[in-house]
PDB file of C-alpha atoms in Angstrom:
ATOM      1  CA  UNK A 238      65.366 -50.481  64.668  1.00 53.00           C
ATOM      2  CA  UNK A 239      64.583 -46.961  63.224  1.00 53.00           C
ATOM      3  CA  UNK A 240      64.700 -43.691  66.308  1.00 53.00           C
ATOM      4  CA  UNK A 241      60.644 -44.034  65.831  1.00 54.00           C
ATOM      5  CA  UNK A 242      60.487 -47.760  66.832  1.00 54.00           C
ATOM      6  CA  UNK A 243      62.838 -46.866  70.003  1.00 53.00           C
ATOM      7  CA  UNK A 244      60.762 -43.877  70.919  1.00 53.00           C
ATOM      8  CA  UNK A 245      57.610 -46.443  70.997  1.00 52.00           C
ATOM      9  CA  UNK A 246      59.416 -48.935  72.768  1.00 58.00           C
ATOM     10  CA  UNK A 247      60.607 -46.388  75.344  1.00 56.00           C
ATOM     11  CA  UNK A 248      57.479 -44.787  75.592  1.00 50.00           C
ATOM     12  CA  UNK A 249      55.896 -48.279  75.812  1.00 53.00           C
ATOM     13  CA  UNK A 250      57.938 -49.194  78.866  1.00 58.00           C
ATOM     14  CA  UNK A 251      57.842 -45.639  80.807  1.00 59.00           C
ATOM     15  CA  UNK A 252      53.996 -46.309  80.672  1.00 57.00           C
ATOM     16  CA  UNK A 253      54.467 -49.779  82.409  1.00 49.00           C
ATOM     17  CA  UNK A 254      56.608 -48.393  84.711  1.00 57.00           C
ATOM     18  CA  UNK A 255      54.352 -45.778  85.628  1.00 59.00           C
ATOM     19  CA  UNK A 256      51.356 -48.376  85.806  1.00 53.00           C
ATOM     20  CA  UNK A 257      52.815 -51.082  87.725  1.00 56.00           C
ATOM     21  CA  UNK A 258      54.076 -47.929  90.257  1.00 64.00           C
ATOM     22  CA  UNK A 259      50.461 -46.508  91.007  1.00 62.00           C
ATOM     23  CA  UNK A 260      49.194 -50.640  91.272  1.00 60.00           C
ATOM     24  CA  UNK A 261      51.942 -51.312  93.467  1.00 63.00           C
ATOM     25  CA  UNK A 262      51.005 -47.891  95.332  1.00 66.00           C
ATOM     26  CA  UNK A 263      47.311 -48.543  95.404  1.00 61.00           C
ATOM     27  CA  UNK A 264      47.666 -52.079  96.633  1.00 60.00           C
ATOM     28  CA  UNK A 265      49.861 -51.156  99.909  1.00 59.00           C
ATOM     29  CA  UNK A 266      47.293 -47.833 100.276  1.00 55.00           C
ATOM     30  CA  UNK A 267      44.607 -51.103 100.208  1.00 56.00           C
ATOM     31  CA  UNK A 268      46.962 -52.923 102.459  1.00 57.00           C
ATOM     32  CA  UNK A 269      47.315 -50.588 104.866  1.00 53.00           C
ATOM     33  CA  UNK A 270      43.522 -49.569 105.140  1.00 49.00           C
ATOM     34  CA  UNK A 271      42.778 -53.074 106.113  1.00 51.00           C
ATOM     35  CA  UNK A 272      45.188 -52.922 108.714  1.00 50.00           C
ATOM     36  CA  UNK A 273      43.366 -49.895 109.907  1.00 44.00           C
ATOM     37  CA  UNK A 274      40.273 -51.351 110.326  1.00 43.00           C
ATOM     38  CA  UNK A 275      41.323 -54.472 111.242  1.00 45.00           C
ATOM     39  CA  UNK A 276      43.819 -52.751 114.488  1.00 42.00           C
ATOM     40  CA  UNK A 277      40.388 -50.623 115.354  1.00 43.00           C
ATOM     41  CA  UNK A 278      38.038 -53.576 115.316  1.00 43.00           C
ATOM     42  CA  UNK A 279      40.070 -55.014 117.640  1.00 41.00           C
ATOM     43  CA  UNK A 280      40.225 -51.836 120.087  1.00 43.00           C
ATOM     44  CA  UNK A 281      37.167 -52.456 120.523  1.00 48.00           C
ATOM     45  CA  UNK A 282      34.648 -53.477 123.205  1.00 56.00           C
ATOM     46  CA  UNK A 283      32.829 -57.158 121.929  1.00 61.00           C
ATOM     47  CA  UNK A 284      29.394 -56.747 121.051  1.00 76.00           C
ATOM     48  CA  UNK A 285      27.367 -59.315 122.627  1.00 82.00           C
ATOM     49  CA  UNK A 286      24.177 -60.947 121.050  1.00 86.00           C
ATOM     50  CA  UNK A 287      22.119 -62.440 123.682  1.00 92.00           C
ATOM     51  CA  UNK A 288      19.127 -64.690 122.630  1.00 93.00           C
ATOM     52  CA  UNK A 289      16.427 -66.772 124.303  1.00 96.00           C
ATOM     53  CA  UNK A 290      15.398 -70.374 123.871  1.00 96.00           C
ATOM     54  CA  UNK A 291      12.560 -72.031 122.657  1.00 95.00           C
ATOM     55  CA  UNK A 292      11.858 -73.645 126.021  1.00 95.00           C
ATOM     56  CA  UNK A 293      11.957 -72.540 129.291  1.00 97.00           C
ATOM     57  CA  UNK A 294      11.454 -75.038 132.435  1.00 96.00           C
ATOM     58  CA  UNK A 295       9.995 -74.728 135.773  1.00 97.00           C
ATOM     59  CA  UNK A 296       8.119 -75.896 138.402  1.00 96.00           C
ATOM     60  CA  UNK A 297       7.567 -76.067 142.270  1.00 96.00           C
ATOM     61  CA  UNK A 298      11.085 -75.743 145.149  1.00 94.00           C
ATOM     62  CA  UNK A 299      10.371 -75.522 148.718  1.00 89.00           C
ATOM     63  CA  UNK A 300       7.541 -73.268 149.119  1.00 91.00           C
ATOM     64  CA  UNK A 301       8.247 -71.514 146.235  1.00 95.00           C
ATOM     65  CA  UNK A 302       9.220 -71.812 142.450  1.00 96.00           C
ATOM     66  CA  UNK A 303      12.428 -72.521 140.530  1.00 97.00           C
ATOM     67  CA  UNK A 304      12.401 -70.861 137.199  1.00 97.00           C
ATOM     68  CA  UNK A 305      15.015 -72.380 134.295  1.00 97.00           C
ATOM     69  CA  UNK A 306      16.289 -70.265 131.261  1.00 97.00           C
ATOM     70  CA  UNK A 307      19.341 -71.157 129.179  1.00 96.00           C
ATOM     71  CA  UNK A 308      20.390 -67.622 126.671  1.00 96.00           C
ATOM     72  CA  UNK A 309      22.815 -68.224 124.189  1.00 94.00           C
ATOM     73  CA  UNK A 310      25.334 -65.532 124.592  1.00 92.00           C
ATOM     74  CA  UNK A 311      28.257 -64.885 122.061  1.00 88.00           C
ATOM     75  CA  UNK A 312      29.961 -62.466 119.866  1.00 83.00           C
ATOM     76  CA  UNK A 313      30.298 -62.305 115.975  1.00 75.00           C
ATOM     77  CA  UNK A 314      33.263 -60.036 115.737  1.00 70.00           C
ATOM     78  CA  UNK A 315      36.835 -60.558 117.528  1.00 70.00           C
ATOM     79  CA  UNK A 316      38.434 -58.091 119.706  1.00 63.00           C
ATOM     80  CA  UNK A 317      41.258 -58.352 121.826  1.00 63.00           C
ATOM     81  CA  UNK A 318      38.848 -57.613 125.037  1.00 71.00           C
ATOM     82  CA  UNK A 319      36.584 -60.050 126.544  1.00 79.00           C
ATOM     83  CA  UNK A 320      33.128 -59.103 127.669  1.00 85.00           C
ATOM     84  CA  UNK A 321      32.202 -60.212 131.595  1.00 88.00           C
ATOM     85  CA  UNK A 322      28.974 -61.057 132.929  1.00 91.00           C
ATOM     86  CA  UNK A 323      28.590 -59.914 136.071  1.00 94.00           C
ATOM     87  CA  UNK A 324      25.046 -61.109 137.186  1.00 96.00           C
ATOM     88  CA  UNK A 325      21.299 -61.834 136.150  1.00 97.00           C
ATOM     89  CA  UNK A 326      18.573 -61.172 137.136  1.00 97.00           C
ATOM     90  CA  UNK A 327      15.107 -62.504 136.294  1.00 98.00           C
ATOM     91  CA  UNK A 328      11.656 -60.402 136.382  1.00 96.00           C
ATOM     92  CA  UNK A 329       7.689 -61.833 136.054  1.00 95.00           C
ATOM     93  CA  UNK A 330       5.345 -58.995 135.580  1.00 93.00           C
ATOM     94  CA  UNK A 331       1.768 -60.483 135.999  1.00 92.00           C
ATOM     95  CA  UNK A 332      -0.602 -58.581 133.856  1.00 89.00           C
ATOM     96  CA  UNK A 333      -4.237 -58.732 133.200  1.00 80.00           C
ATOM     97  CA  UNK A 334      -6.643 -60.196 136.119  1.00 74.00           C
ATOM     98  CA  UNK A 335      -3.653 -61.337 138.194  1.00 77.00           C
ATOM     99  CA  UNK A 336      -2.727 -58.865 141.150  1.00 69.00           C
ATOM    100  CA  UNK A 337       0.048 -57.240 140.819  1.00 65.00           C
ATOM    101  CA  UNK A 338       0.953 -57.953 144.703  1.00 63.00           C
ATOM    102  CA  UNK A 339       1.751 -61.686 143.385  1.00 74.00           C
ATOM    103  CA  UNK A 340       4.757 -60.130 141.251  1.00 86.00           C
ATOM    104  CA  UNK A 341       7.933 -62.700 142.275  1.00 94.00           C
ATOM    105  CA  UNK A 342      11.162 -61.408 143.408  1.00 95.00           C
ATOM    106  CA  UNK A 343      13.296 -64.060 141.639  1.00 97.00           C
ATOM    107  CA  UNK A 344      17.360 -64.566 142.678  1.00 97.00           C
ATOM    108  CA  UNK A 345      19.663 -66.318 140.627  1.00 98.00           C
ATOM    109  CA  UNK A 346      20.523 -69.371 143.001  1.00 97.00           C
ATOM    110  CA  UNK A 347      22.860 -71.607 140.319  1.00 97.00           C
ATOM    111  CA  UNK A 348      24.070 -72.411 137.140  1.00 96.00           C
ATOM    112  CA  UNK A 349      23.597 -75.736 135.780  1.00 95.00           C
ATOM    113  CA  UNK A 350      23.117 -77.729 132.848  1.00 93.00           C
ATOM    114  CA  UNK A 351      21.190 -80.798 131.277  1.00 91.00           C
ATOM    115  CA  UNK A 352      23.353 -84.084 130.320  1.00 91.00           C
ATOM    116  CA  UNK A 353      21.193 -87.283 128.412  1.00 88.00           C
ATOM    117  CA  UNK A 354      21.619 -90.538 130.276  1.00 87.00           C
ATOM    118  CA  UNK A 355      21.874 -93.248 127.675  1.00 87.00           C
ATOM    119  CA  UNK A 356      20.588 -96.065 130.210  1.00 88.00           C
ATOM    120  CA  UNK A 357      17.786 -94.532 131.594  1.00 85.00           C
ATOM    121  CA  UNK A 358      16.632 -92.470 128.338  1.00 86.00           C
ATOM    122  CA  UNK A 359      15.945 -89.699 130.907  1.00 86.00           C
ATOM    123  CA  UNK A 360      17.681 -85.948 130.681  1.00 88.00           C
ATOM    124  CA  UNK A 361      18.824 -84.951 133.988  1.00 89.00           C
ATOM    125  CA  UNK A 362      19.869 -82.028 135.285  1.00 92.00           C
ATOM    126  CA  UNK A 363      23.383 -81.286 136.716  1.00 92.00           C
ATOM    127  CA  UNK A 364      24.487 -78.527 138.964  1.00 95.00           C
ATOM    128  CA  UNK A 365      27.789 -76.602 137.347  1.00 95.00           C
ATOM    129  CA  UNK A 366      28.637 -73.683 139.198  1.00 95.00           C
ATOM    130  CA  UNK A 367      27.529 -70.705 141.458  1.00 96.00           C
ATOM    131  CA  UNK A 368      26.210 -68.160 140.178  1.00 96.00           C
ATOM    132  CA  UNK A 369      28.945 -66.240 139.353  1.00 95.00           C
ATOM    133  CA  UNK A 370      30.770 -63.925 136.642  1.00 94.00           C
ATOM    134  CA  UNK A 371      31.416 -65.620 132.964  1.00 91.00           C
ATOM    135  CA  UNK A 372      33.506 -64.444 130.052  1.00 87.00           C
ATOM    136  CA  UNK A 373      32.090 -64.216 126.826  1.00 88.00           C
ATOM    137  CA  UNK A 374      34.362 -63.597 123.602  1.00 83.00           C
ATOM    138  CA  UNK A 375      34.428 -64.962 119.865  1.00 77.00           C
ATOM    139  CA  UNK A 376      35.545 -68.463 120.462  1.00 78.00           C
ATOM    140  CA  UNK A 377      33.826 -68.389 123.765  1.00 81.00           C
ATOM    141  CA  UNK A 378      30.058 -68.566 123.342  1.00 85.00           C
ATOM    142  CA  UNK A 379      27.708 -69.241 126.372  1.00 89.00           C
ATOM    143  CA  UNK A 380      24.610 -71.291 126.898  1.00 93.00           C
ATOM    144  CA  UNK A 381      24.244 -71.556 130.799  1.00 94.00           C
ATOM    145  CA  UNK A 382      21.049 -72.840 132.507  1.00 96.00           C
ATOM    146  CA  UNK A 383      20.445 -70.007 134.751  1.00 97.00           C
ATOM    147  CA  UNK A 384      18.178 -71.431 137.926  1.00 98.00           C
ATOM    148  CA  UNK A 385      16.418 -68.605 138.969  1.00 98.00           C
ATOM    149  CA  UNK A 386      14.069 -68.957 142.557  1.00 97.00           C
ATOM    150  CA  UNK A 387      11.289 -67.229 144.388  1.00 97.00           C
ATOM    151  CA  UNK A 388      10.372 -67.619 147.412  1.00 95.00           C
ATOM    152  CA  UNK A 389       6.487 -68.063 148.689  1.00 94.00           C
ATOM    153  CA  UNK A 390       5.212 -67.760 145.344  1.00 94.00           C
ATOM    154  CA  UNK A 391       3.638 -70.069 142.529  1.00 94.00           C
ATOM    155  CA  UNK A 392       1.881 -69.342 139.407  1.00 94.00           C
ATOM    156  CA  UNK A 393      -1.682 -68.209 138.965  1.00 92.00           C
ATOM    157  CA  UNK A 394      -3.629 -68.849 135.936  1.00 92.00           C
ATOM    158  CA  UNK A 395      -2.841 -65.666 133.391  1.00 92.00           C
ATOM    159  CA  UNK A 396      -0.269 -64.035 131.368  1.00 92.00           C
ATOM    160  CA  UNK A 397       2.959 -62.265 132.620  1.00 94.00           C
ATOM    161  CA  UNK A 398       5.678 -60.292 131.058  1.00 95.00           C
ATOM    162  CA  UNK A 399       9.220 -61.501 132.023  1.00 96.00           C
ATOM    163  CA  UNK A 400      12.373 -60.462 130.904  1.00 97.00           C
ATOM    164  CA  UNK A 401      15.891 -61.325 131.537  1.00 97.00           C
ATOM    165  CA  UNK A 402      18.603 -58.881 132.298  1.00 97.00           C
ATOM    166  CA  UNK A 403      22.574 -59.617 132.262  1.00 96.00           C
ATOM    167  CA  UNK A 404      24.646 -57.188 133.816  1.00 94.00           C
ATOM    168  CA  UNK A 405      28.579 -56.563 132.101  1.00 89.00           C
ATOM    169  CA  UNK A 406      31.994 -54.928 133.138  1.00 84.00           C
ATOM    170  CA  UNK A 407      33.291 -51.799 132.505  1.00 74.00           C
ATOM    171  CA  UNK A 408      30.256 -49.380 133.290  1.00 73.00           C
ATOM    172  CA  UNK A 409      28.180 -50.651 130.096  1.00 79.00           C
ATOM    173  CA  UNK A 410      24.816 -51.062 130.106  1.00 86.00           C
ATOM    174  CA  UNK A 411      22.842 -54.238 131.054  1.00 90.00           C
ATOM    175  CA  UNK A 412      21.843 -56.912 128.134  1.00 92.00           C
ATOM    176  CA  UNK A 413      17.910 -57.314 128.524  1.00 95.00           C
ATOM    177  CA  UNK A 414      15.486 -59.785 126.526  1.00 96.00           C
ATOM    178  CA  UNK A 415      11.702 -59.961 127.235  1.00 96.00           C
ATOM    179  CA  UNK A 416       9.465 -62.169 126.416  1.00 96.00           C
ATOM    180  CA  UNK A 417       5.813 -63.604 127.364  1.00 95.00           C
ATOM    181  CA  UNK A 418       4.733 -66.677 129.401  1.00 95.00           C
ATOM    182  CA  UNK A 419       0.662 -67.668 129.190  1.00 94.00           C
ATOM    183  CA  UNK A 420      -0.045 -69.761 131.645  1.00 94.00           C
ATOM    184  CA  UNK A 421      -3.373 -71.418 131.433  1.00 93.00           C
ATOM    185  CA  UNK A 422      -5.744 -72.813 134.557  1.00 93.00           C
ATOM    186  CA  UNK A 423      -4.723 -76.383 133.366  1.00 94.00           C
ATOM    187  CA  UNK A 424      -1.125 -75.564 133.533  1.00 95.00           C
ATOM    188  CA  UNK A 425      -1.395 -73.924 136.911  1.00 95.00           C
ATOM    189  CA  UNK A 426      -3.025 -76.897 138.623  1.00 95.00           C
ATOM    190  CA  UNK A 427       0.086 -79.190 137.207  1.00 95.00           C
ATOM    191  CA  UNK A 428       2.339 -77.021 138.633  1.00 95.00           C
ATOM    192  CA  UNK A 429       0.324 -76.513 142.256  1.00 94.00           C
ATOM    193  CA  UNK A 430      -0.364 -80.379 142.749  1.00 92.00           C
ATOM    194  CA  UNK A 431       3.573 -81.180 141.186  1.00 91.00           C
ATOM    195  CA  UNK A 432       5.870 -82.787 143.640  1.00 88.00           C
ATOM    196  CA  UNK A 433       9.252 -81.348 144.610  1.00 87.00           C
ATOM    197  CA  UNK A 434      11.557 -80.058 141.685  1.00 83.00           C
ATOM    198  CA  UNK A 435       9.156 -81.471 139.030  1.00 92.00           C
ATOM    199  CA  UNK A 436       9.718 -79.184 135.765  1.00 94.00           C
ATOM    200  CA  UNK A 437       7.453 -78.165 133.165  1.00 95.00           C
ATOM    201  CA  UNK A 438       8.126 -77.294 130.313  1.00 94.00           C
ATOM    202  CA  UNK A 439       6.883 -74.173 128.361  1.00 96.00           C
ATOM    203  CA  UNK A 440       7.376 -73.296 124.358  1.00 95.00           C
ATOM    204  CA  UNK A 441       7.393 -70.381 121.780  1.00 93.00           C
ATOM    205  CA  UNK A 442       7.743 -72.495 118.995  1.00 91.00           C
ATOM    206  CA  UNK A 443       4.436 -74.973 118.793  1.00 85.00           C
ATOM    207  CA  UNK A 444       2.437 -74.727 115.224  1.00 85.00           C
ATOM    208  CA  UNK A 445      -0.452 -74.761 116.892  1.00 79.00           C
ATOM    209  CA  UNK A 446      -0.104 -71.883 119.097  1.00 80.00           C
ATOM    210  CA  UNK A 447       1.327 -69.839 116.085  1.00 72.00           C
ATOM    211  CA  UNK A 448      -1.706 -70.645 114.198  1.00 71.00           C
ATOM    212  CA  UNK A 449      -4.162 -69.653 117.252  1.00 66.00           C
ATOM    213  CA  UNK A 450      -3.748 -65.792 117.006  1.00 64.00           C
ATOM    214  CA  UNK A 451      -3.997 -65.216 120.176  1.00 69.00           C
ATOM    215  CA  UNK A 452      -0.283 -63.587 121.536  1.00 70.00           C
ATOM    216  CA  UNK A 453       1.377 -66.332 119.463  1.00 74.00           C
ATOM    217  CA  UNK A 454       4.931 -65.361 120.106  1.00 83.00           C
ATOM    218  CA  UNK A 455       4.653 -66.292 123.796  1.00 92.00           C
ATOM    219  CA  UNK A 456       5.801 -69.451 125.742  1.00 95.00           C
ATOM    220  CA  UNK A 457       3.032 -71.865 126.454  1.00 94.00           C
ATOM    221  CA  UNK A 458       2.923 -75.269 128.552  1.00 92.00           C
ATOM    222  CA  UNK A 459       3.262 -78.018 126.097  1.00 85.00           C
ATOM    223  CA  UNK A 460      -0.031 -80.025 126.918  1.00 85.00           C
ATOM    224  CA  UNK A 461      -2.389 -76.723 126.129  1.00 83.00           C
ATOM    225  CA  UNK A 462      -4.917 -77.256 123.292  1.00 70.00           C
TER     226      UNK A 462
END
C-alpha cells in the first residue's frame, strides 16, 4: 500500500467515525426528546371525553318521573393522575308551547346498570351504587346508568332541551353534553297512563327520523311514525 492508498483509507475511516458520532448523537438527542414529552404528558391532568348514548329510558316513579342516561366517559391519553367525578346533574328545558313553569328539577337518586336474563329473555335493571364520586383514567373507562328523578312532574307533549353536566376535582370546569328530546302527544299518553317504573325508550339513531327533516338529531320514542 502506497502513502496515497493510506491517506484514503484514513480519511475513509475518520469520515465514519465522524458519521456514526453525529448518528449516535442525534439518536440519544431523539431519545431524550421522547422522554420529554413522554415525562410531560404524564404531568398532566387526563382529558376526559364524555359522550351520550343512542337511547335514553324513562318513564313514570311515584308521582313523578325517573329519567335514565348511561355517558361513556374515558380518556385517550395516560397520565399519572386520575380524573374524579364528583356529581351530575341533569337539566330539561321545555321549549316551544310548553310553559316554562313545568321545567323539572331533576336529582341524581342512583347508579345502576342493565344485566340480560337468559331465562326470561327480559333485560332488567340492577341497582349498583349511590350516587357517588367515580374515577375515570386510561384503563378505567365509565358507562354508568345515571337514574336521575323529579318530583311532581311528567312530560307534556313538545320538545325540550336537556343536557347533562358532570362535575370533576381539582377546581376544573364541569363536563356538559346537550342534546334534544321530542316528545310527541302519542308518547306522552304512554308515559301518563304507564304503570309504576315502566320505561320507555327514546332514540337518536332511527333512519326514519333522520330522513324526516324535522330536528333529526334529537331523541324520539321508538313507536313514532
Amino acid at each position: 500500500m502506497n502513502d496515497t492508498d493510506a491517506g484514503a483509507t484514513e480519511f475513509r475511516r475518520t469520515r465514519f467515525d465522524s458519521v456514526h458520532t453525529w448518528a449516535a448523537t442525534l439518536a440519544a438527542v431523539v431519545a431524550l426528546a421522547f422522554s420529554i414529552y413522554n415525562f410531560t404528558e404524564l404531568q398532566q391532568k387526563p382529558r376526559i371525553d364524555v359522550t351520550l348514548p343512542h337511547l335514553l329510558r324513562t318513564g313514570p316513579v311515584g308521582n313523578g318521573t325517573v329519567f335514565q342516561i348511561q355517558p361513556t366517559v374515558s380518556t385517550r391519553f395516560k397520565t399519572q393522575d386520575v380524573e374524579v367525578i364528583l356529581d351530575a346533574h341533569l337539566e330539561l328545558t321545555p321549549v316551544g308551547a310548553i310553559p316554562s313553569s313545568k321545567k323539572p328539577i331533576f336529582y341524581w337518586h342512583e347508579t345502576g346498570t342493565y344485566v340480560y336474563d337468559f331465562n326470561s329473555d327480559q333485560i332488567n335493571y340492577s341497582w349498583t351504587s349511590d350516587p357517588a364520586p367515580f374515577i375515570v383514567s386510561q384503563d378505567k373507562p365509565q358507562q354508568p346508568t345515571l337514574v336521575f328523578w323529579a318530583e311532581d312532574w311528567t312530560f307534556q307533549p313538545g320538545q325540550y332541551e336537556g343536557s347533562l353536566q358532570l362535575s370533576r376535582s381539582g377546581n376544573r370546569g364541569p363536563l356538559t353534553e346537550k342534546f334534544c328530546l321530542d316528545v310527541s302527544k302519542k308518547a306522552a299518553d304512554e308515559i301518563h297512563g304507564a304503570g309504576q317504573r315502566q320505561i320507555f325508550f327514546f332514540r337518536d339513531d332511527l333512519p326514519r327520523f333522520h330522513s324526516s327533516g324535522k330536528s333529526p338529531d334529537c331523541y324520539r320514542r321508538e313507536t313514532d311514525y
